[in-house]
Coordinates of C-alpha atoms and ligand atoms in Angstrom, one line a residue:
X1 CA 5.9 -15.8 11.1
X2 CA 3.9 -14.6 13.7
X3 CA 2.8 -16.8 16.2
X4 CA 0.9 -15.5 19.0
X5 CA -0.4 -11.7 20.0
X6 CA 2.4 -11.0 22.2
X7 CA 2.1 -7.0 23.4
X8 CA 5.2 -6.3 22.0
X9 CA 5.6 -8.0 18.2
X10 CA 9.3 -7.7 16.4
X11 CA 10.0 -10.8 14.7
X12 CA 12.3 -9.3 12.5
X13 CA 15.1 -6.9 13.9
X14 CA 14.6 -4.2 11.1
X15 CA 10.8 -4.2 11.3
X16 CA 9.4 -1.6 13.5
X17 CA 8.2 -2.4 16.6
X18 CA 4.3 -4.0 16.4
X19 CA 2.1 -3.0 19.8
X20 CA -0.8 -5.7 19.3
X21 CA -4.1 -5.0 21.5
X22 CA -7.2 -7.7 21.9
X23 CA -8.1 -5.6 24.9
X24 CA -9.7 -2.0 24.9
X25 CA -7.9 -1.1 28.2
X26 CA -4.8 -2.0 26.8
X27 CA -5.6 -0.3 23.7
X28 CA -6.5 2.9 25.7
X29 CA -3.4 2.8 28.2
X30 CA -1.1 2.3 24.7
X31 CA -3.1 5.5 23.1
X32 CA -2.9 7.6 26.6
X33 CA 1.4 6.6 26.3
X34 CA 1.3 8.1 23.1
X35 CA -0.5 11.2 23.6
X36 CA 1.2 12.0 27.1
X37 CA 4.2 13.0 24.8
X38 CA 2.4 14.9 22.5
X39 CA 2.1 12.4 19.5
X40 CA -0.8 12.8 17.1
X41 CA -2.7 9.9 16.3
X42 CA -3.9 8.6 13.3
X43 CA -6.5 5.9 12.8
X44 CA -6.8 3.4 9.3
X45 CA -10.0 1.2 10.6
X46 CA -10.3 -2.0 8.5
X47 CA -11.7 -5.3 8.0
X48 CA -8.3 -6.8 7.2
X49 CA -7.1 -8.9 4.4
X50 CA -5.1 -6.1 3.8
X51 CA -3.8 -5.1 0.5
X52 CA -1.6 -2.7 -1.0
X53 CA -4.5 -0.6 -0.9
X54 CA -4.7 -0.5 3.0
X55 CA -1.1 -0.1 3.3
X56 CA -1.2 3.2 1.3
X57 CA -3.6 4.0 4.3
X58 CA -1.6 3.4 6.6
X59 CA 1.6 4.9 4.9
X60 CA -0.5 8.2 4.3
X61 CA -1.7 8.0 8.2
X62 CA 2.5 7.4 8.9
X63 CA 2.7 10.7 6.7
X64 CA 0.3 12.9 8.9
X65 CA 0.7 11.9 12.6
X66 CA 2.9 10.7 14.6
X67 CA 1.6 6.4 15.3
X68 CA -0.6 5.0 13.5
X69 CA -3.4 2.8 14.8
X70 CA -4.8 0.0 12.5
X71 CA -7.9 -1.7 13.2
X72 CA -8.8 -5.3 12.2
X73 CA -12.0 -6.2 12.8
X74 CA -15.1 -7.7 10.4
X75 CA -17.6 -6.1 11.7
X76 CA -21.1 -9.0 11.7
X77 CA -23.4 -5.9 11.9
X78 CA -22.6 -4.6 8.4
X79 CA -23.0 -8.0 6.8
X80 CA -27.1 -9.3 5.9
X81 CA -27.4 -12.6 7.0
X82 CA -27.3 -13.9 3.8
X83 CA -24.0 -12.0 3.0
X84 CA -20.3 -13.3 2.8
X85 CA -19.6 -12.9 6.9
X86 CA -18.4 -16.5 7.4
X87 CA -16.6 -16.7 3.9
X88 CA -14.9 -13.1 4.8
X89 CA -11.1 -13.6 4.1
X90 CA -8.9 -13.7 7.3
X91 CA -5.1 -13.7 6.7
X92 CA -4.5 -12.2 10.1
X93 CA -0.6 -14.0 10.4
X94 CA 0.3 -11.8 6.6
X95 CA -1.7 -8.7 7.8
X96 CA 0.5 -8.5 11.1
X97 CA 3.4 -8.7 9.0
X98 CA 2.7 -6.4 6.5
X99 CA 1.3 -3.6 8.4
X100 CA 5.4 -4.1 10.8
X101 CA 6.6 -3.6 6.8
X102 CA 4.5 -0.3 6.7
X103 CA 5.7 0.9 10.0
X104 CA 2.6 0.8 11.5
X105 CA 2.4 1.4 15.7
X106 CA -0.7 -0.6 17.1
X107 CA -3.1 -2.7 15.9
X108 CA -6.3 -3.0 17.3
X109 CA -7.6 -6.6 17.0
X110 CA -11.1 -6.6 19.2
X111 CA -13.6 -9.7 19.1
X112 CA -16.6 -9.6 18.1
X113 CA -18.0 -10.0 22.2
X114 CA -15.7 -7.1 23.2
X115 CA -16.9 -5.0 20.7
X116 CA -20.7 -5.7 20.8
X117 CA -21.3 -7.8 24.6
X118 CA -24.7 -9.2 25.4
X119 CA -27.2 -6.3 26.0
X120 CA -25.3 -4.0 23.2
X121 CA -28.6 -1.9 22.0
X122 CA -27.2 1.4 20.2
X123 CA -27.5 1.9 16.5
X124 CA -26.6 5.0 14.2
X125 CA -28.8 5.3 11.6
X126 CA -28.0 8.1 9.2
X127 CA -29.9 9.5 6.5
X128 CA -28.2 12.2 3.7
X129 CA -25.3 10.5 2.4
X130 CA -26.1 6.8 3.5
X131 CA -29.3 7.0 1.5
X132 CA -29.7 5.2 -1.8
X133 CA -26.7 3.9 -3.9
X134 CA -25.9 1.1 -1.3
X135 CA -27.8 1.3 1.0
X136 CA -30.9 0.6 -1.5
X137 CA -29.4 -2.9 -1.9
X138 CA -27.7 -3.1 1.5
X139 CA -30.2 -1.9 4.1
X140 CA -28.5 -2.6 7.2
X141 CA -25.1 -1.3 5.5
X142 CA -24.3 2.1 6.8
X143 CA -26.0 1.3 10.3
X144 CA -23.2 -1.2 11.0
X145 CA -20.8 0.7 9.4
X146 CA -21.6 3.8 11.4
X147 CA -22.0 2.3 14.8
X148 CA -18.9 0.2 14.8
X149 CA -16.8 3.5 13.5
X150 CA -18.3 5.4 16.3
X151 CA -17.5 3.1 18.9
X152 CA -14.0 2.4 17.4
X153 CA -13.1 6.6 17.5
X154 CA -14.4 6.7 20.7
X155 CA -11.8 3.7 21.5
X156 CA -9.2 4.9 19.4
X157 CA -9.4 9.2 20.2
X158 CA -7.5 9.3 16.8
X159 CA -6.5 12.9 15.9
X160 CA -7.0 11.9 12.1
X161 CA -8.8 9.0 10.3
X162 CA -8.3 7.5 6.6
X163 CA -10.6 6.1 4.8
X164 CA -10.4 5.1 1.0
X165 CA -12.0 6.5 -2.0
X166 CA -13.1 3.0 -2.7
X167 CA -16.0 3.4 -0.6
X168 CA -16.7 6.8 -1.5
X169 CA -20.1 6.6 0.0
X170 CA -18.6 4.9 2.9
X171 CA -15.9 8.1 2.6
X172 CA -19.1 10.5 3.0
X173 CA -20.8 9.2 5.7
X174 CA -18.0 9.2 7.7
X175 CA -17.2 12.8 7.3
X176 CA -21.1 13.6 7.6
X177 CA -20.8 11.3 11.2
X178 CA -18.2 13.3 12.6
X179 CA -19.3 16.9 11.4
X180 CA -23.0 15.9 12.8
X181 CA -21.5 14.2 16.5
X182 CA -18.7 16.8 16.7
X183 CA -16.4 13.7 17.1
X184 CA -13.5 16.4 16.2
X185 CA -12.0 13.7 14.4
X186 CA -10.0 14.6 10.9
X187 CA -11.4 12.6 8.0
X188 CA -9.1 12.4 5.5
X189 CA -10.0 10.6 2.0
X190 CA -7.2 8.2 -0.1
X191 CA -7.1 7.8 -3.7
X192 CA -8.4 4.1 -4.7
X193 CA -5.1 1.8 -5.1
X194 CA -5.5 -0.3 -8.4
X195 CA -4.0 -3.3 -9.8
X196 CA -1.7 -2.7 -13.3
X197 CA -4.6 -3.3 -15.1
X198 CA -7.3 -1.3 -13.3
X199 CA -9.3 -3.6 -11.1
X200 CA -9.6 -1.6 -7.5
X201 CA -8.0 -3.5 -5.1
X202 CA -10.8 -5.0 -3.3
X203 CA -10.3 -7.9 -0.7
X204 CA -13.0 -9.6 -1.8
X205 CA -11.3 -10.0 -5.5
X206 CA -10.5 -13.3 -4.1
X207 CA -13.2 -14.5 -4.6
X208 CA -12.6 -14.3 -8.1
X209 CA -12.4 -17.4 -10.4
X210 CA -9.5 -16.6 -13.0
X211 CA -11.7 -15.9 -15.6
X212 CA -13.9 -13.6 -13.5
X213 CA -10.9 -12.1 -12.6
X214 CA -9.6 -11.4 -16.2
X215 CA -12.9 -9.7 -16.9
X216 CA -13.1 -7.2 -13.5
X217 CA -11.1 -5.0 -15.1
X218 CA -13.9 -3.7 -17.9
X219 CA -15.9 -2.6 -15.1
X220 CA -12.9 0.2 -14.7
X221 CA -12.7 0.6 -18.3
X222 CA -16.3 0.9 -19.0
X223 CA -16.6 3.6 -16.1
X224 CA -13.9 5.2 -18.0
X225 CA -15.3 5.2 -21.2
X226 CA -18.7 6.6 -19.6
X227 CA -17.3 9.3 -18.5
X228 CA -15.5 10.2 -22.0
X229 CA -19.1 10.2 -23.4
X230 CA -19.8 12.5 -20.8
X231 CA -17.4 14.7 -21.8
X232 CA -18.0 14.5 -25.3
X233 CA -21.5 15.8 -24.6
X234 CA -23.6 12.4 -24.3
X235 CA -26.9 13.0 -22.6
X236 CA -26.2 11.0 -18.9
X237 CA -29.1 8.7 -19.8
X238 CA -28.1 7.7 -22.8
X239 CA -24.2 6.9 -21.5
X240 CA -25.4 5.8 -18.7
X241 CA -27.3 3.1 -20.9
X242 CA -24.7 2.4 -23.3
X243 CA -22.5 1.6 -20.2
X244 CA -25.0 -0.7 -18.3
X245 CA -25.4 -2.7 -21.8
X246 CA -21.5 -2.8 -22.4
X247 CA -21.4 -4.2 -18.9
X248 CA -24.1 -6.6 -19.4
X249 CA -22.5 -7.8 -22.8
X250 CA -19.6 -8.1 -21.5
X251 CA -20.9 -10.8 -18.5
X252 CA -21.6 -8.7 -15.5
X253 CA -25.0 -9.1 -14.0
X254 CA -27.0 -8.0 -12.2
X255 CA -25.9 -4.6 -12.2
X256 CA -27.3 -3.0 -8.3
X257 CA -26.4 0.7 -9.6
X258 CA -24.4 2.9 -12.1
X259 CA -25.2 6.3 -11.3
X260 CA -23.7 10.0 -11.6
X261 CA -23.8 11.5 -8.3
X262 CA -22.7 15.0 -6.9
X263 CA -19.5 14.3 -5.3
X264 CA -19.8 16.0 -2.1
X265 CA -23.4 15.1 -1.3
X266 CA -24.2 12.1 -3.2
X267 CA -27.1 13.7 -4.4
X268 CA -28.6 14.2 -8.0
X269 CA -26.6 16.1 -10.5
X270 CA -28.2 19.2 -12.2
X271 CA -26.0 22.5 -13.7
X272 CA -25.1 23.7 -11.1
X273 CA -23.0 20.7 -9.9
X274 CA -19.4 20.9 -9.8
X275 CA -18.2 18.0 -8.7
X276 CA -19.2 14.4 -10.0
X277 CA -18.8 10.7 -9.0
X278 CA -19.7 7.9 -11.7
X279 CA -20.6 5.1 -9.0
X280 CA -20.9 1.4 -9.6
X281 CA -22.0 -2.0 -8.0
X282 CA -22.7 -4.8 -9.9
X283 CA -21.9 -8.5 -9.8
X284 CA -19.9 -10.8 -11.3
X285 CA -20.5 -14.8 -10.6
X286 CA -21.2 -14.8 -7.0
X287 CA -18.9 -11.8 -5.9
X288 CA -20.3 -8.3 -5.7
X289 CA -17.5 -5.5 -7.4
X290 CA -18.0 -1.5 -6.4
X291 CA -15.6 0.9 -8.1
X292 CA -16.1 4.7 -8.4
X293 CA -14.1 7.8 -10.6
X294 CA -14.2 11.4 -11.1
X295 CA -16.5 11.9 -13.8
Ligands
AMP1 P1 -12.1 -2.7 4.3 O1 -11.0 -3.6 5.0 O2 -12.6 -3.2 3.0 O3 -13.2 -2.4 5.3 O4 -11.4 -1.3 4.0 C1 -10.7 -0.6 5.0 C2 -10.4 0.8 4.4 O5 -9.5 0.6 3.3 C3 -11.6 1.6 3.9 O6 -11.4 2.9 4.2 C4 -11.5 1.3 2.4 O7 -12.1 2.3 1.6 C5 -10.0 1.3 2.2 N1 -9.7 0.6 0.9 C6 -10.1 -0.7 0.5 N2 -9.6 -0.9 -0.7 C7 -8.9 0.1 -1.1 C8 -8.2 0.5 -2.3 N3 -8.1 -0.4 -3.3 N4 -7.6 1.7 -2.4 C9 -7.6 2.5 -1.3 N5 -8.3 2.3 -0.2 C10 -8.9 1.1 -0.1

């Protein structure tokens, strides 16, 4: 178990070594230790909570660089004030451990004061990728998101970030953020992790009642099954349709999108397009599910 943020955490003698920062200078004196011996750095920034999914992060990080850096920190200025902020799930005592299993060097664990003090005014607001999809039912979504990931690489200097396919639109402003700032930071994208019988691992699945939970898995299927029609030639209206109604039928609702993008930018497909995203976010009860696939 572990019991307080020590610097140095190694509760169990074949774990690797845990460096665990609250402070930025700290943070930055650790990173400036690692680069003076010509490490490369690489960066997994999450909200924590972490899942198998995160930990493929942070093993694919392990697999690039040198140390690996995890972030944990839920970020308020990505959350509407009616959103889930307060009810966000915090297991920080399992997430320490798990991320020693993973081999992971530092973690960053920065309050919410530290992060945005009294006076903080700067937001990035971003237009191509960020627009529509979520951010036509989360407004203030890719703001926060983009403000706290700039301020974390500028804490961080990683040499390469990972961030999952499960927030593919998350995935492309993040590259689009770093290309437009000339951050010179390496974006690399991760395959979404699922469970055996599809769901995305999501940390918000626990929110889930267990019959909710023995439903999430159709919204997988059905993008699935959308794309086959796709395939076969269905007109993307018409399986896009079909796919909303199966959805609906099935006891999803409200459906916020379900949409066939162009994979790189996320806008409107047409002939020439070669690469596509089937995109999804819909409800089910009171938790919101978001899954996307190659289509
Ligand atoms: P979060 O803690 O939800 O902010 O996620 C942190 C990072 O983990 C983001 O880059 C997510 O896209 C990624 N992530 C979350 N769930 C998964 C998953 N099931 N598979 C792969 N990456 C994931």
């Amino acid at each position: 178990m572990v019991k307080s943020l020590t610097p140095k955490l190694n509760l169990t003698p074949s774990l690797t070594p845990l460096i665990a920062h609250h402070d930025l200078n700290a943070l930055r004196q650790t990173v400036r230790d690692f680069k003076a011996t010509g490490q490369t750095l690489g960066f997994v920034p999450t909200m924590g909570a972490l899942h198998e999914g995160h930990l493929e992060l942070v093993r694919h990080a392990k697999s690039l660089c040198d140390k690996v850096v995890v972030s944990i920190f839920v970020n308020p200025k990505q959350f509407a004030p009616t959103e889930d902020l307060a009810l966000y799930p915090r297991t920080q005592t399992a997430d320490l451990e798990a991320l020693m299993r993973v081999g992971c060097d530092l973690v960053y664990l920065p309050s919410p004061d530290h992060i945005y003090p009294q006076g903080f005014a700067t937001k990035i607001d971003m237009a191509g990728p960020a627009l529509g999809l979520e951010s036509d039912f989360r407004p203030h979504f890719f703001a926060g998101v983009a403000t706290v990931v700039t301020k974390l690489f500028m804490q961080v200097t990683p040499d390469v970030a990972i961030f999952g396919h499960k927030d593919y639109q998350q995935l492309k402003v993040v590259e689009t953020l770093v290309l437009d700032l000339d951050m010179g930071i390496k974006i690399v994208g991760h395959p979404t992790r699922r469970e055996p019988d599809g769901l995305a691992m999501s940390s918000r699945n626990a929110y889930l009642s267990q019959k909710e939970r023995a439903l999430a898995p159709k919204l997988y299927e059905t993008l699935n099954a959308l794309k086959a029609d796709l395939i076969n030639g269905l007109p993307v209206d018409q399986a896009i349709d079909k796919a909303w109604a199966t959805l609906i039928a099935a006891g999803f609702g409200p459906i916020d999108y379900l949409s066939l993008r162009d994979s790189d930018t996320l806008g409107p497909v047409d002939t020439n397009t070669d690469n596509r995203r089937l995109l999804a976010a819909l409800w089910l009860g009171s938790t919101r599910l978001i899954d996307n696939i190659e289509a």
